Amino acid sequence: MRIVLVGPPGAGKGTQAVRLAEKLGIPHISTGDLFRANISRQTELGKLAKSYMDAGNLVPDEVTIAMAKDRMEQPDAENGFLLDGFPRNVSQAEALDELLRDEHMTLDAVLDLEVPEEEVVKRIAGRRICRNDSSHVFHVTYSKPEQEGVCDVCGGELYQRDDDSEDTVRKRLEVYHTQTEPIIDYYKAQELVVTISSLGPVDEITQRALEALKREKAGK
Ligand code: ADP
Ligand code: AMP
């Protein structure tokens, strides 16, 4: 399956993507995680991306699309992938369509995670991620690690993302509404959008998502 996950920052995309990718047997591709890995390796791409990320802006399309394309072309993504955080504007969605068309592929679904803004703000304020791998995500009250400050998955140090500060979050939400939300209409025109509530226990949301994807597949 080829799936795009969409939703505001803090909706639980990364949290759900890890679980869904495992259940569906496809790789989880997060452009945010790829940028953070570049930042920790101090690559040129990482240095460029950090300046945009810290301001809550989108990294320019050209580098983002090239990075996403490169990742989607890896052998593990041959039979499908779950995109998290990409595409993030209509130009990226058009670029993805073109890429898929060139390979005679199509998307199966766009899973839209709906969460009220006040919940998103609480989730982001308490989010902690792992230094070793930013897809290891915790929350100081909703999803506590067994030992404070230590990643349950790999023992790495947990920290708060630089762009999870209050000011940057406000900017990221604005960018979401103005630049990312329009992709929902773009994909509605292709009849690909499946909307679910991302409120409630993490496992229930995973179940909800799997059932919604199954219904979408059966309806085609
Ligand atoms: P996104 O990738 O959409 O930005 P994350 O998956 O990183 O969102 O989740 C944001 C924060 O909310 C994390 O700290 C995560 O532990 C927490 N979280 C995720 N899903 C839920 C949920 N269903 N209920 C409460 N907190 C959640
Ligand atoms: P995320 O981890 O998805 O919350 O993304 C963190 C930050 O990385 C965003 O605020 C952007 O600055 C940058 N980023 C991630 N994905 C993209 C994308 N598809 N296009 C542009 N910037 C991105």
Short mmCIF file of C-alpha atoms and ligand atoms in Angstrom, two decimals:
data_model
loop_
_atom_site.label_atom_id
_atom_site.label_comp_id
_atom_site.label_asym_id
_atom_site.label_seq_id
_atom_site.Cartn_x
_atom_site.Cartn_y
_atom_site.Cartn_z
CA MET A 1 0.00 0.00 0.00
CA ARG A 2 1.04 3.59 -0.62
CA ILE A 3 -0.36 5.87 2.03
CA VAL A 4 0.03 9.55 2.94
CA LEU A 5 -0.60 10.61 6.54
CA VAL A 6 -1.77 14.16 7.04
CA GLY A 7 -2.74 16.19 10.09
CA PRO A 8 -1.52 19.17 12.11
CA PRO A 9 1.77 19.06 14.02
CA GLY A 10 1.17 17.00 17.15
CA ALA A 11 -1.77 15.07 15.68
CA GLY A 12 0.01 11.78 16.33
CA LYS A 13 1.23 11.08 12.78
CA GLY A 14 4.63 9.76 13.86
CA THR A 15 3.13 7.76 16.72
CA GLN A 16 0.59 6.10 14.42
CA ALA A 17 2.97 5.77 11.47
CA VAL A 18 5.36 3.51 13.40
CA ARG A 19 2.48 1.19 14.38
CA LEU A 20 0.72 1.22 11.01
CA ALA A 21 3.95 0.63 9.10
CA GLU A 22 4.66 -2.42 11.23
CA LYS A 23 1.13 -3.83 10.84
CA LEU A 24 1.08 -3.18 7.08
CA GLY A 25 4.67 -4.32 6.46
CA ILE A 26 5.74 -1.12 4.72
CA PRO A 27 8.44 1.41 5.65
CA HIS A 28 7.58 4.60 7.54
CA ILE A 29 9.06 7.57 5.70
CA SER A 30 9.07 10.80 7.70
CA THR A 31 10.69 13.82 6.08
CA GLY A 32 10.95 15.44 9.55
CA ASP A 33 12.90 12.40 10.84
CA LEU A 34 15.12 12.45 7.73
CA PHE A 35 15.91 16.14 8.29
CA ARG A 36 16.63 15.54 12.01
CA ALA A 37 18.96 12.64 11.11
CA ASN A 38 20.80 15.02 8.76
CA ILE A 39 21.00 17.62 11.53
CA SER A 40 22.56 15.15 13.97
CA ARG A 41 25.07 14.01 11.31
CA GLN A 42 25.80 17.71 10.66
CA THR A 43 25.42 17.36 6.89
CA GLU A 44 25.01 20.38 4.58
CA LEU A 45 21.35 19.42 4.12
CA GLY A 46 20.94 19.27 7.89
CA LYS A 47 22.43 22.75 8.33
CA LEU A 48 20.15 24.18 5.66
CA ALA A 49 17.04 22.42 7.00
CA LYS A 50 17.66 23.48 10.61
CA SER A 51 17.40 27.17 9.83
CA TYR A 52 13.93 26.68 8.35
CA MET A 53 12.76 24.14 10.95
CA ASP A 54 13.75 26.30 13.93
CA ALA A 55 11.70 29.16 12.48
CA GLY A 56 8.70 26.87 11.98
CA ASN A 57 8.85 27.25 8.20
CA LEU A 58 8.88 24.62 5.51
CA VAL A 59 12.23 23.56 4.10
CA PRO A 60 12.37 24.56 0.39
CA ASP A 61 10.58 22.17 -1.96
CA GLU A 62 13.56 21.42 -4.17
CA VAL A 63 15.68 19.83 -1.42
CA THR A 64 12.68 18.25 0.32
CA ILE A 65 11.36 16.58 -2.82
CA ALA A 66 14.85 15.33 -3.79
CA MET A 67 15.33 13.83 -0.31
CA ALA A 68 11.88 12.20 -0.27
CA LYS A 69 12.37 10.81 -3.79
CA ASP A 70 15.72 9.31 -2.85
CA ARG A 71 14.15 7.60 0.18
CA MET A 72 11.13 6.31 -1.77
CA GLU A 73 13.51 4.76 -4.30
CA GLN A 74 15.19 2.54 -1.71
CA PRO A 75 14.50 -1.18 -2.20
CA ASP A 76 12.43 -1.52 1.00
CA ALA A 77 9.87 0.91 -0.44
CA GLU A 78 9.32 -1.05 -3.64
CA ASN A 79 6.00 -2.51 -2.50
CA GLY A 80 4.68 0.49 -0.64
CA PHE A 81 5.33 3.11 1.99
CA LEU A 82 3.67 5.27 4.58
CA LEU A 83 4.56 8.94 4.10
CA ASP A 84 4.50 11.08 7.25
CA GLY A 85 4.97 14.83 6.84
CA PHE A 86 5.31 14.68 3.06
CA PRO A 87 3.77 16.15 0.95
CA ARG A 88 3.26 19.36 2.94
CA ASN A 89 2.03 21.70 0.23
CA VAL A 90 0.31 21.40 -3.14
CA SER A 91 3.56 21.65 -5.16
CA GLN A 92 4.98 18.69 -3.22
CA ALA A 93 1.74 16.75 -3.80
CA GLU A 94 2.00 17.46 -7.53
CA ALA A 95 5.65 16.38 -7.52
CA LEU A 96 4.71 13.16 -5.74
CA ASP A 97 1.96 12.45 -8.29
CA GLU A 98 4.46 12.95 -11.09
CA LEU A 99 7.00 10.66 -9.43
CA LEU A 100 4.39 7.95 -8.96
CA ARG A 101 3.08 8.37 -12.50
CA ASP A 102 6.61 7.89 -13.89
CA GLU A 103 6.78 4.57 -12.03
CA HIS A 104 3.20 3.58 -13.03
CA MET A 105 2.16 3.69 -9.40
CA THR A 106 -0.73 5.33 -7.52
CA LEU A 107 -1.55 6.25 -3.95
CA ASP A 108 -4.06 4.02 -2.14
CA ALA A 109 -5.21 6.46 0.53
CA VAL A 110 -4.57 9.72 2.33
CA LEU A 111 -5.26 9.26 6.01
CA ASP A 112 -6.27 12.52 7.64
CA LEU A 113 -5.86 12.64 11.44
CA GLU A 114 -8.30 15.07 13.03
CA VAL A 115 -7.53 16.63 16.42
CA PRO A 116 -8.76 19.88 18.02
CA GLU A 117 -6.11 22.60 18.22
CA GLU A 118 -6.08 22.78 22.05
CA GLU A 119 -5.22 19.06 22.21
CA VAL A 120 -2.42 19.47 19.66
CA VAL A 121 -0.89 22.24 21.77
CA LYS A 122 -0.88 19.99 24.89
CA ARG A 123 0.62 17.10 22.94
CA ILE A 124 3.43 19.20 21.50
CA ALA A 125 4.24 20.89 24.83
CA GLY A 126 4.92 17.50 26.46
CA ARG A 127 6.53 15.73 23.51
CA ARG A 128 9.97 14.21 24.09
CA ILE A 129 11.97 12.44 21.40
CA CYS A 130 15.08 10.26 21.34
CA ARG A 131 18.51 11.60 20.37
CA ASN A 132 19.31 8.35 18.53
CA ASP A 133 16.15 8.17 16.45
CA SER A 134 13.49 10.86 16.36
CA SER A 135 10.78 8.32 15.49
CA HIS A 136 10.98 7.14 19.13
CA VAL A 137 8.36 9.51 20.55
CA PHE A 138 7.11 9.96 24.13
CA HIS A 139 5.04 12.39 26.15
CA VAL A 140 5.69 13.54 29.71
CA THR A 141 2.13 12.67 30.80
CA TYR A 142 0.31 10.82 27.98
CA SER A 143 3.05 8.39 26.98
CA LYS A 144 5.64 8.30 29.73
CA PRO A 145 8.87 6.37 29.26
CA GLU A 146 9.55 3.77 31.98
CA GLN A 147 12.49 5.80 33.18
CA GLU A 148 12.28 9.58 32.98
CA GLY A 149 14.45 11.02 30.21
CA VAL A 150 15.40 7.60 28.79
CA CYS A 151 14.07 6.04 25.58
CA ASP A 152 12.22 2.74 26.16
CA VAL A 153 13.18 1.50 22.70
CA CYS A 154 16.95 2.05 22.64
CA GLY A 155 18.04 3.65 25.92
CA GLY A 156 18.85 6.96 24.19
CA GLU A 157 18.49 10.35 25.83
CA LEU A 158 15.08 12.00 25.48
CA TYR A 159 14.87 15.72 24.72
CA GLN A 160 12.43 18.39 23.65
CA ARG A 161 12.58 19.38 19.98
CA ASP A 162 13.90 22.93 19.40
CA ASP A 163 10.85 23.62 17.21
CA ASP A 164 8.40 22.52 19.92
CA SER A 165 8.74 25.87 21.72
CA GLU A 166 5.50 27.84 22.11
CA ASP A 167 6.33 30.51 19.51
CA THR A 168 7.48 28.07 16.87
CA VAL A 169 4.42 25.88 17.41
CA ARG A 170 2.16 28.85 16.70
CA LYS A 171 4.04 29.46 13.45
CA ARG A 172 3.92 25.76 12.50
CA LEU A 173 0.16 25.66 13.03
CA GLU A 174 -0.24 28.71 10.80
CA VAL A 175 1.94 27.07 8.13
CA TYR A 176 -0.19 23.92 8.45
CA HIS A 177 -3.44 25.83 7.87
CA THR A 178 -2.17 27.95 4.98
CA GLN A 179 0.15 25.54 3.15
CA THR A 180 -0.60 21.96 4.15
CA GLU A 181 -4.39 21.86 4.62
CA PRO A 182 -4.97 22.65 0.91
CA ILE A 183 -3.53 19.23 0.04
CA ILE A 184 -6.61 17.67 1.67
CA ASP A 185 -8.82 19.24 -1.01
CA TYR A 186 -6.25 18.30 -3.65
CA TYR A 187 -6.55 14.65 -2.60
CA LYS A 188 -10.33 14.86 -2.06
CA ALA A 189 -10.56 15.61 -5.77
CA GLN A 190 -8.81 12.25 -6.29
CA GLU A 191 -11.21 10.56 -3.82
CA LEU A 192 -8.32 9.39 -1.66
CA VAL A 193 -9.06 11.05 1.69
CA VAL A 194 -10.04 8.98 4.72
CA THR A 195 -10.62 11.08 7.85
CA ILE A 196 -10.47 9.64 11.36
CA SER A 197 -10.41 11.16 14.82
CA SER A 198 -6.97 11.05 16.43
CA LEU A 199 -8.41 11.44 19.94
CA GLY A 200 -8.27 8.62 22.46
CA PRO A 201 -5.81 5.87 23.33
CA VAL A 202 -3.01 5.31 20.80
CA ASP A 203 -3.92 1.64 20.16
CA GLU A 204 -7.57 2.50 19.52
CA ILE A 205 -6.55 5.08 16.93
CA THR A 206 -4.32 2.50 15.20
CA GLN A 207 -7.30 0.13 15.06
CA ARG A 208 -9.54 2.93 13.76
CA ALA A 209 -6.98 3.72 11.06
CA LEU A 210 -6.59 0.08 9.97
CA GLU A 211 -10.37 -0.36 9.73
CA ALA A 212 -10.76 2.89 7.78
CA LEU A 213 -8.02 1.84 5.35
CA LYS A 214 -9.63 -1.58 4.92
CA ARG A 215 -13.01 0.04 4.16
CA GLU A 216 -11.36 2.40 1.68
CA LYS A 217 -9.68 -0.52 -0.09
CA ALA A 218 -12.88 -2.57 -0.20
CA GLY A 219 -14.78 0.41 -1.65
CA LYS A 220 -12.46 0.69 -4.66
P1 ADP B 1 3.06 14.35 14.87
O1 ADP B 1 4.00 13.35 14.24
O2 ADP B 1 1.73 14.41 14.18
O3 ADP B 1 3.67 15.71 15.04
P2 ADP B 1 3.48 12.79 17.34
O4 ADP B 1 3.20 11.38 16.91
O5 ADP B 1 4.91 13.17 17.52
O6 ADP B 1 2.73 13.83 16.34
O7 ADP B 1 2.67 13.05 18.68
C1 ADP B 1 2.76 14.30 19.37
C2 ADP B 1 2.80 14.06 20.87
O8 ADP B 1 1.52 13.56 21.29
C3 ADP B 1 3.82 13.02 21.33
O9 ADP B 1 4.39 13.43 22.55
C4 ADP B 1 3.01 11.73 21.50
O10 ADP B 1 3.55 10.90 22.52
C5 ADP B 1 1.65 12.28 21.94
N1 ADP B 1 0.52 11.48 21.43
C6 ADP B 1 0.42 10.82 20.25
N2 ADP B 1 -0.76 10.21 20.13
C7 ADP B 1 -1.45 10.49 21.28
C8 ADP B 1 -2.75 10.14 21.80
N3 ADP B 1 -3.58 9.39 21.09
N4 ADP B 1 -3.10 10.61 23.01
C9 ADP B 1 -2.26 11.39 23.73
N5 ADP B 1 -1.03 11.76 23.32
C10 ADP B 1 -0.62 11.32 22.11
P1 AMP B 2 7.80 17.12 11.51
O1 AMP B 2 8.81 16.24 12.11
O2 AMP B 2 6.97 16.43 10.45
O3 AMP B 2 6.95 17.86 12.53
O4 AMP B 2 8.60 18.26 10.71
C1 AMP B 2 9.45 19.16 11.38
C2 AMP B 2 9.89 20.26 10.45
O5 AMP B 2 10.65 19.71 9.35
C3 AMP B 2 8.77 21.06 9.78
O6 AMP B 2 8.26 22.09 10.59
C4 AMP B 2 9.52 21.60 8.54
O7 AMP B 2 10.35 22.68 8.88
C5 AMP B 2 10.41 20.43 8.16
N1 AMP B 2 9.73 19.53 7.20
C6 AMP B 2 9.35 18.24 7.42
N2 AMP B 2 8.75 17.73 6.34
C7 AMP B 2 8.73 18.74 5.40
C8 AMP B 2 8.22 18.86 4.08
N3 AMP B 2 7.58 17.85 3.48
N4 AMP B 2 8.39 20.04 3.44
C9 AMP B 2 9.03 21.07 4.02
N5 AMP B 2 9.51 21.04 5.27
C10 AMP B 2 9.37 19.88 5.97
#
